[in-house]
Amino acid sequence: MNVKATLMTGAAALIALPAFADMVVFDYAGFEDPAFHSQYVEKHGSSPDFAFFGDEEEAFQKLSSGFKADVTHICAGSVTKFVESGIVEPWDTSRIPEWVNLSTDLTGRAVSDTDDVFFLPIDYGSTAIAYNMDEVPAEDVASLDVFLNPKYQGRMTLPDNVDDAYALAYLATGVTDWSTATTEQFEAASDWLRQAHGNLRTYWTDPAELAQLLASGEVLLSWAWNETLPAMAEEGFPIGFQREAAEGSSLWLCGYVNMVDAEGEEDLAYDFVNAMLDPSATVPLLDAGYGQSNQAAMEGQGEEALIASGLGTIDAPVLAQLPMPSDLREMQNQTFERIKAGF
């Protein structure tokens, strides 16, 4: 199950929590797969305890209300909020052997006024135009403005996810770094989304729904995560994945934060994240549709494998969905809900 798909499933509720031992990982359902942290299992004989949430706002409210976890899996857009709340503490990168091998594109953005590392990137993926190659000519997806093309009115869909939607809108309006977006750039992106809204069939909530929409012919193109490419190609669908539109594509990023006043053993928390970053986790993560932030291990898979997963090298702008100012994210949340409601 995809981490972002689970993030967007609002109906998912907190599980009934048992009395935990050792350490607790607060996570998206599906990330408890032992293959993702096999080195931890090898060292300790079993996986850590997991608790699950439906979305990051739910996780934040639960943690702020006193729920105890050792590490929590969030995406980069939420990092600033977690840091400013005081519920997380920095990682000691000297205890993370693979830190030197992580992609500097994923680790180099500050989320505080200090040199402390609050966010440990683990998994990432690309978001671009997925389309039916039998019905949509390549020249039509050469620009992100295809989502404004009346030719495809009622045959397009966007993710029901504020970060992905605004990544698209910022790119379409010429912004490749949302952390420095001005009020004028935010308004331009919002206006672009309002125009695109009028052309949409629906907003998709998980990759399975998107695959069904494409396979049935109900929609012909979508802003989609990279896992759509190998999944639909395996089914024999004529899927195209345009990451090199003139305006570019985006890259989403998730990882772990270290919780303050955790009740578990700190050594276990480091053992867990180190297992997630270990080269032994690279192929299981990639098979599940995720890139791993361990650049050295990813490069070892070869460019052909990365291209097949929609993660290969491209020659086009990339908007990295890294931490942004909390006030900007709140404006985006509120405005996106209004846009979906037709305002």
Short mmCIF file of C-alpha atoms in Angstrom, two decimals:
data_model
loop_
_atom_site.label_atom_id
_atom_site.label_comp_id
_atom_site.label_asym_id
_atom_site.label_seq_id
_atom_site.Cartn_x
_atom_site.Cartn_y
_atom_site.Cartn_z
CA MET A 1 0.00 0.00 0.00
CA ASN A 2 1.34 3.41 -0.92
CA VAL A 3 2.27 5.74 1.93
CA LYS A 4 0.63 8.71 0.27
CA ALA A 5 -2.48 6.75 -0.58
CA THR A 6 -2.90 5.87 3.05
CA LEU A 7 -2.19 9.47 4.06
CA MET A 8 -5.13 10.57 1.93
CA THR A 9 -7.62 7.99 3.18
CA GLY A 10 -9.57 10.08 5.64
CA ALA A 11 -11.64 7.17 6.82
CA ALA A 12 -8.65 5.42 8.31
CA ALA A 13 -8.83 5.67 12.07
CA LEU A 14 -6.34 5.08 14.83
CA ILE A 15 -6.18 1.46 15.74
CA ALA A 16 -6.91 0.33 19.26
CA LEU A 17 -3.54 0.70 20.90
CA PRO A 18 -2.07 -2.11 22.99
CA ALA A 19 0.37 -1.67 25.83
CA PHE A 20 3.58 -1.10 23.93
CA ALA A 21 7.00 -2.46 24.80
CA ASP A 22 10.43 -1.27 23.72
CA MET A 23 9.55 1.36 21.10
CA VAL A 24 6.63 2.65 19.02
CA VAL A 25 6.69 3.69 15.36
CA PHE A 26 3.72 5.95 14.49
CA ASP A 27 3.23 5.35 10.80
CA TYR A 28 1.10 4.92 7.70
CA ALA A 29 -0.44 1.47 7.32
CA GLY A 30 1.71 -0.66 5.04
CA PHE A 31 5.03 0.61 6.30
CA GLU A 32 5.18 -2.09 8.94
CA ASP A 33 6.47 -4.45 6.23
CA PRO A 34 9.48 -6.23 7.82
CA ALA A 35 11.30 -6.14 4.47
CA PHE A 36 11.64 -2.37 4.88
CA HIS A 37 13.55 -2.75 8.18
CA SER A 38 15.06 -6.23 7.89
CA GLN A 39 18.27 -5.19 9.64
CA TYR A 40 16.24 -4.25 12.73
CA VAL A 41 14.50 -7.64 12.70
CA GLU A 42 17.82 -9.41 12.26
CA LYS A 43 19.31 -7.56 15.23
CA HIS A 44 16.33 -7.71 17.63
CA GLY A 45 14.40 -10.78 16.50
CA SER A 46 11.18 -8.95 15.60
CA SER A 47 9.79 -5.68 14.31
CA PRO A 48 9.14 -2.71 16.60
CA ASP A 49 5.58 -1.94 17.66
CA PHE A 50 3.54 0.08 15.16
CA ALA A 51 0.56 2.37 15.59
CA PHE A 52 -1.18 3.89 12.58
CA PHE A 53 -2.90 7.12 11.61
CA GLY A 54 -5.09 8.15 8.69
CA ASP A 55 -3.47 11.50 7.89
CA GLU A 56 -0.79 13.77 9.30
CA GLU A 57 -3.18 16.23 10.91
CA GLU A 58 -4.70 13.33 12.84
CA ALA A 59 -1.20 12.23 13.83
CA PHE A 60 -0.27 15.74 14.95
CA GLN A 61 -3.40 16.14 17.08
CA LYS A 62 -2.92 12.73 18.71
CA LEU A 63 0.74 13.41 19.51
CA SER A 64 -0.02 16.92 20.77
CA SER A 65 -2.63 15.42 23.09
CA GLY A 66 -0.13 13.14 24.79
CA PHE A 67 0.09 9.97 22.73
CA LYS A 68 3.63 8.61 23.09
CA ALA A 69 5.63 7.41 20.11
CA ASP A 70 9.35 7.16 19.51
CA VAL A 71 9.43 8.07 15.82
CA THR A 72 6.71 9.34 13.47
CA HIS A 73 6.57 9.07 9.69
CA ILE A 74 5.48 12.32 8.03
CA CYS A 75 5.95 14.03 4.68
CA ALA A 76 8.11 17.11 4.28
CA GLY A 77 5.29 19.62 4.01
CA SER A 78 4.33 18.94 7.64
CA VAL A 79 7.82 19.19 9.11
CA THR A 80 7.74 22.90 9.98
CA LYS A 81 4.51 22.46 11.94
CA PHE A 82 5.95 19.56 13.93
CA VAL A 83 9.18 21.42 14.66
CA GLU A 84 7.45 24.65 15.70
CA SER A 85 5.16 22.71 18.04
CA GLY A 86 8.10 21.45 20.09
CA ILE A 87 7.04 17.79 19.96
CA VAL A 88 10.12 16.64 18.04
CA GLU A 89 13.82 16.79 18.76
CA PRO A 90 16.87 16.72 16.47
CA TRP A 91 18.47 13.59 15.15
CA ASP A 92 22.11 12.91 16.00
CA THR A 93 23.47 12.30 12.50
CA SER A 94 26.67 10.86 13.95
CA ARG A 95 24.55 7.84 14.90
CA ILE A 96 23.25 7.40 11.34
CA PRO A 97 25.98 5.69 9.29
CA GLU A 98 24.21 6.17 5.94
CA TRP A 99 23.77 9.94 6.49
CA VAL A 100 26.82 10.63 4.30
CA ASN A 101 25.24 8.62 1.47
CA LEU A 102 21.86 10.38 1.48
CA SER A 103 20.94 12.62 -1.43
CA THR A 104 21.88 16.21 -0.58
CA ASP A 105 18.87 17.32 -2.63
CA LEU A 106 16.71 15.70 0.08
CA THR A 107 18.69 16.63 3.20
CA GLY A 108 19.93 20.12 2.41
CA ARG A 109 16.88 22.22 3.26
CA ALA A 110 16.76 23.75 6.75
CA VAL A 111 13.54 23.56 8.78
CA SER A 112 14.73 25.65 11.71
CA ASP A 113 17.04 28.54 12.52
CA THR A 114 19.77 26.15 13.64
CA ASP A 115 21.87 23.44 12.06
CA ASP A 116 19.86 20.75 13.82
CA VAL A 117 18.43 17.94 11.69
CA PHE A 118 14.79 17.41 12.66
CA PHE A 119 13.65 15.51 9.56
CA LEU A 120 15.31 12.32 8.37
CA PRO A 121 14.30 11.70 4.73
CA ILE A 122 13.55 8.07 3.92
CA ASP A 123 11.20 7.61 0.96
CA TYR A 124 10.34 9.71 -2.07
CA GLY A 125 8.60 9.59 -5.42
CA SER A 126 7.85 11.69 -8.48
CA THR A 127 4.54 13.23 -9.54
CA ALA A 128 3.89 13.93 -13.21
CA ILE A 129 1.34 13.56 -16.01
CA ALA A 130 0.06 10.00 -16.42
CA TYR A 131 -1.91 9.58 -19.63
CA ASN A 132 -3.44 7.10 -22.05
CA MET A 133 -0.97 7.03 -24.96
CA ASP A 134 -3.58 5.59 -27.32
CA GLU A 135 -5.90 8.56 -26.79
CA VAL A 136 -3.63 11.48 -25.91
CA PRO A 137 -0.85 12.52 -28.31
CA ALA A 138 2.53 13.29 -26.76
CA GLU A 139 2.43 16.89 -27.96
CA ASP A 140 -0.68 17.52 -25.84
CA VAL A 141 1.21 16.69 -22.64
CA ALA A 142 4.27 18.76 -23.51
CA SER A 143 2.95 21.43 -21.14
CA LEU A 144 1.18 21.29 -17.79
CA ASP A 145 -1.43 23.57 -19.30
CA VAL A 146 -2.97 20.42 -20.74
CA PHE A 147 -5.06 20.51 -17.54
CA LEU A 148 -6.61 23.74 -18.86
CA ASN A 149 -7.26 22.31 -22.34
CA PRO A 150 -11.03 22.19 -23.05
CA LYS A 151 -10.37 19.25 -25.38
CA TYR A 152 -10.12 17.05 -22.29
CA GLN A 153 -12.84 18.63 -20.18
CA GLY A 154 -14.39 16.00 -17.94
CA ARG A 155 -11.67 13.47 -18.84
CA MET A 156 -9.00 14.57 -16.34
CA THR A 157 -8.34 14.12 -12.64
CA LEU A 158 -6.05 15.52 -9.94
CA PRO A 159 -5.06 14.02 -6.58
CA ASP A 160 -7.16 15.01 -3.58
CA ASN A 161 -4.00 16.16 -1.85
CA VAL A 162 -3.12 19.79 -1.22
CA ASP A 163 0.65 19.34 -1.55
CA ASP A 164 0.45 17.54 -4.89
CA ALA A 165 -2.14 19.96 -6.26
CA TYR A 166 -0.15 23.05 -5.36
CA ALA A 167 3.09 21.50 -6.60
CA LEU A 168 1.39 21.21 -9.99
CA ALA A 169 -0.06 24.72 -9.84
CA TYR A 170 3.23 26.35 -8.79
CA LEU A 171 5.10 24.57 -11.58
CA ALA A 172 2.44 25.56 -14.12
CA THR A 173 2.82 29.21 -13.10
CA GLY A 174 6.62 29.22 -13.16
CA VAL A 175 7.57 28.48 -9.54
CA THR A 176 10.02 25.66 -8.79
CA ASP A 177 10.72 26.46 -5.11
CA TRP A 178 7.59 26.75 -3.01
CA SER A 179 9.49 27.52 0.20
CA THR A 180 10.02 31.08 -1.06
CA ALA A 181 6.63 31.56 -2.76
CA THR A 182 5.28 35.09 -2.49
CA THR A 183 1.64 36.01 -1.90
CA GLU A 184 1.35 36.91 -5.57
CA GLN A 185 2.75 33.53 -6.63
CA PHE A 186 0.38 31.74 -4.25
CA GLU A 187 -2.57 33.65 -5.72
CA ALA A 188 -1.46 32.87 -9.27
CA ALA A 189 -1.18 29.16 -8.44
CA SER A 190 -4.61 29.22 -6.79
CA ASP A 191 -6.17 30.90 -9.83
CA TRP A 192 -4.61 28.25 -12.08
CA LEU A 193 -6.08 25.49 -9.90
CA ARG A 194 -9.51 27.12 -10.13
CA GLN A 195 -9.29 26.99 -13.91
CA ALA A 196 -8.17 23.36 -13.88
CA HIS A 197 -10.99 22.47 -11.47
CA GLY A 198 -13.54 23.26 -14.16
CA ASN A 199 -12.05 20.59 -16.44
CA LEU A 200 -11.89 17.76 -13.93
CA ARG A 201 -13.95 14.60 -13.79
CA THR A 202 -13.04 14.08 -10.14
CA TYR A 203 -10.23 14.20 -7.58
CA TRP A 204 -8.69 10.77 -7.03
CA THR A 205 -7.93 9.60 -3.51
CA ASP A 206 -5.69 6.55 -3.99
CA PRO A 207 -3.72 4.86 -6.79
CA ALA A 208 -6.20 2.01 -7.10
CA GLU A 209 -8.99 4.47 -7.83
CA LEU A 210 -6.82 6.29 -10.36
CA ALA A 211 -5.92 3.03 -12.11
CA GLN A 212 -9.61 2.18 -12.42
CA LEU A 213 -10.43 5.63 -13.82
CA LEU A 214 -7.72 5.30 -16.45
CA ALA A 215 -8.40 1.66 -17.29
CA SER A 216 -12.12 2.29 -17.81
CA GLY A 217 -11.45 5.25 -20.08
CA GLU A 218 -13.37 7.54 -17.76
CA VAL A 219 -10.31 9.77 -17.60
CA LEU A 220 -7.49 10.11 -20.10
CA LEU A 221 -4.89 11.93 -18.07
CA SER A 222 -4.00 12.74 -14.49
CA TRP A 223 -1.43 14.30 -12.20
CA ALA A 224 -0.15 11.06 -10.70
CA TRP A 225 2.51 9.41 -8.56
CA ASN A 226 5.25 7.38 -10.20
CA GLU A 227 3.90 4.05 -8.94
CA THR A 228 1.08 4.38 -11.50
CA LEU A 229 3.60 3.80 -14.30
CA PRO A 230 4.92 0.31 -13.42
CA ALA A 231 1.59 -0.84 -11.98
CA MET A 232 -0.39 -0.07 -15.14
CA ALA A 233 2.40 -1.07 -17.50
CA GLU A 234 2.38 -4.50 -15.84
CA GLU A 235 -1.33 -4.74 -16.68
CA GLY A 236 -0.60 -3.98 -20.33
CA PHE A 237 -2.20 -0.53 -20.26
CA PRO A 238 -0.71 2.02 -22.72
CA ILE A 239 0.41 4.29 -19.89
CA GLY A 240 2.59 7.30 -20.49
CA PHE A 241 4.31 9.23 -17.70
CA GLN A 242 5.41 12.69 -18.74
CA ARG A 243 7.96 14.05 -16.27
CA GLU A 244 9.56 16.38 -18.79
CA ALA A 245 6.74 18.78 -19.54
CA ALA A 246 8.10 22.24 -20.29
CA GLU A 247 7.32 23.44 -16.78
CA GLY A 248 8.63 20.27 -15.13
CA SER A 249 7.34 17.80 -12.53
CA SER A 250 7.50 17.43 -8.75
CA LEU A 251 9.17 15.22 -6.19
CA TRP A 252 7.48 14.28 -2.89
CA LEU A 253 9.45 13.31 0.16
CA CYS A 254 8.62 11.59 3.45
CA GLY A 255 10.69 10.49 6.43
CA TYR A 256 10.87 10.19 10.21
CA VAL A 257 10.92 12.70 13.05
CA ASN A 258 12.29 11.90 16.51
CA MET A 259 9.68 12.48 19.21
CA VAL A 260 10.43 14.38 22.42
CA ASP A 261 10.00 12.49 25.72
CA ALA A 262 9.62 9.13 24.01
CA GLU A 263 9.15 6.25 26.40
CA GLY A 264 11.06 3.66 24.39
CA GLU A 265 14.78 3.09 24.18
CA GLU A 266 16.52 5.74 22.06
CA ASP A 267 18.97 3.14 20.74
CA LEU A 268 16.05 1.24 19.22
CA ALA A 269 14.81 4.35 17.41
CA TYR A 270 18.21 4.72 15.76
CA ASP A 271 18.33 1.01 14.94
CA PHE A 272 14.98 1.35 13.19
CA VAL A 273 15.76 4.39 11.04
CA ASN A 274 19.18 2.96 10.22
CA ALA A 275 17.48 -0.21 9.00
CA MET A 276 15.15 1.87 6.81
CA LEU A 277 18.16 3.61 5.26
CA ASP A 278 20.24 0.46 4.85
CA PRO A 279 20.90 -0.81 1.30
CA SER A 280 19.03 -3.98 2.28
CA ALA A 281 15.81 -1.91 2.21
CA THR A 282 16.42 -0.31 -1.18
CA VAL A 283 14.92 -3.01 -3.40
CA PRO A 284 11.88 -3.74 -1.18
CA LEU A 285 11.08 -0.02 -1.09
CA LEU A 286 11.60 0.33 -4.83
CA ASP A 287 9.42 -2.71 -5.52
CA ALA A 288 6.69 -1.05 -3.48
CA GLY A 289 6.96 2.13 -5.55
CA TYR A 290 9.21 4.24 -3.32
CA GLY A 291 12.61 5.71 -3.94
CA GLN A 292 15.00 5.55 -0.99
CA SER A 293 16.91 8.64 0.13
CA ASN A 294 20.12 6.58 0.21
CA GLN A 295 21.49 7.90 -3.06
CA ALA A 296 24.43 5.52 -3.19
CA ALA A 297 22.16 2.49 -2.80
CA MET A 298 19.67 3.83 -5.36
CA GLU A 299 22.39 4.44 -7.93
CA GLY A 300 23.42 0.82 -7.48
CA GLN A 301 20.07 -0.26 -8.95
CA GLY A 302 20.94 1.18 -12.35
CA GLU A 303 19.21 3.82 -14.43
CA GLU A 304 17.02 1.31 -16.27
CA ALA A 305 15.37 0.16 -13.03
CA LEU A 306 14.81 3.75 -11.94
CA ILE A 307 13.28 4.73 -15.28
CA ALA A 308 10.90 1.75 -15.10
CA SER A 309 9.73 3.02 -11.70
CA GLY A 310 9.33 6.60 -12.90
CA LEU A 311 12.35 7.79 -10.93
CA GLY A 312 15.02 8.12 -13.61
CA THR A 313 17.09 11.20 -14.39
CA ILE A 314 15.22 13.91 -16.30
CA ASP A 315 16.09 17.13 -18.09
CA ALA A 316 13.34 19.41 -16.82
CA PRO A 317 12.59 21.59 -13.78
CA VAL A 318 11.74 19.75 -10.56
CA LEU A 319 9.79 21.19 -7.65
CA ALA A 320 10.86 19.35 -4.52
CA GLN A 321 7.98 19.16 -2.03
CA LEU A 322 10.26 20.07 0.87
CA PRO A 323 9.26 21.87 4.11
CA MET A 324 7.50 25.20 3.62
CA PRO A 325 6.46 28.04 5.96
CA SER A 326 3.55 26.93 8.13
CA ASP A 327 1.43 30.00 7.30
CA LEU A 328 1.76 29.28 3.56
CA ARG A 329 0.73 25.67 4.04
CA GLU A 330 -2.30 26.72 6.05
CA MET A 331 -3.34 29.16 3.30
CA GLN A 332 -2.99 26.38 0.75
CA ASN A 333 -5.08 24.00 2.86
CA GLN A 334 -7.92 26.49 3.22
CA THR A 335 -7.87 27.63 -0.40
CA PHE A 336 -7.71 24.10 -1.81
CA GLU A 337 -10.83 23.12 0.12
CA ARG A 338 -12.63 26.17 -1.32
CA ILE A 339 -11.49 25.36 -4.84
CA LYS A 340 -12.76 21.78 -4.59
CA ALA A 341 -16.08 23.19 -3.40
CA GLY A 342 -16.26 25.38 -6.50
CA PHE A 343 -15.13 28.71 -5.04
#
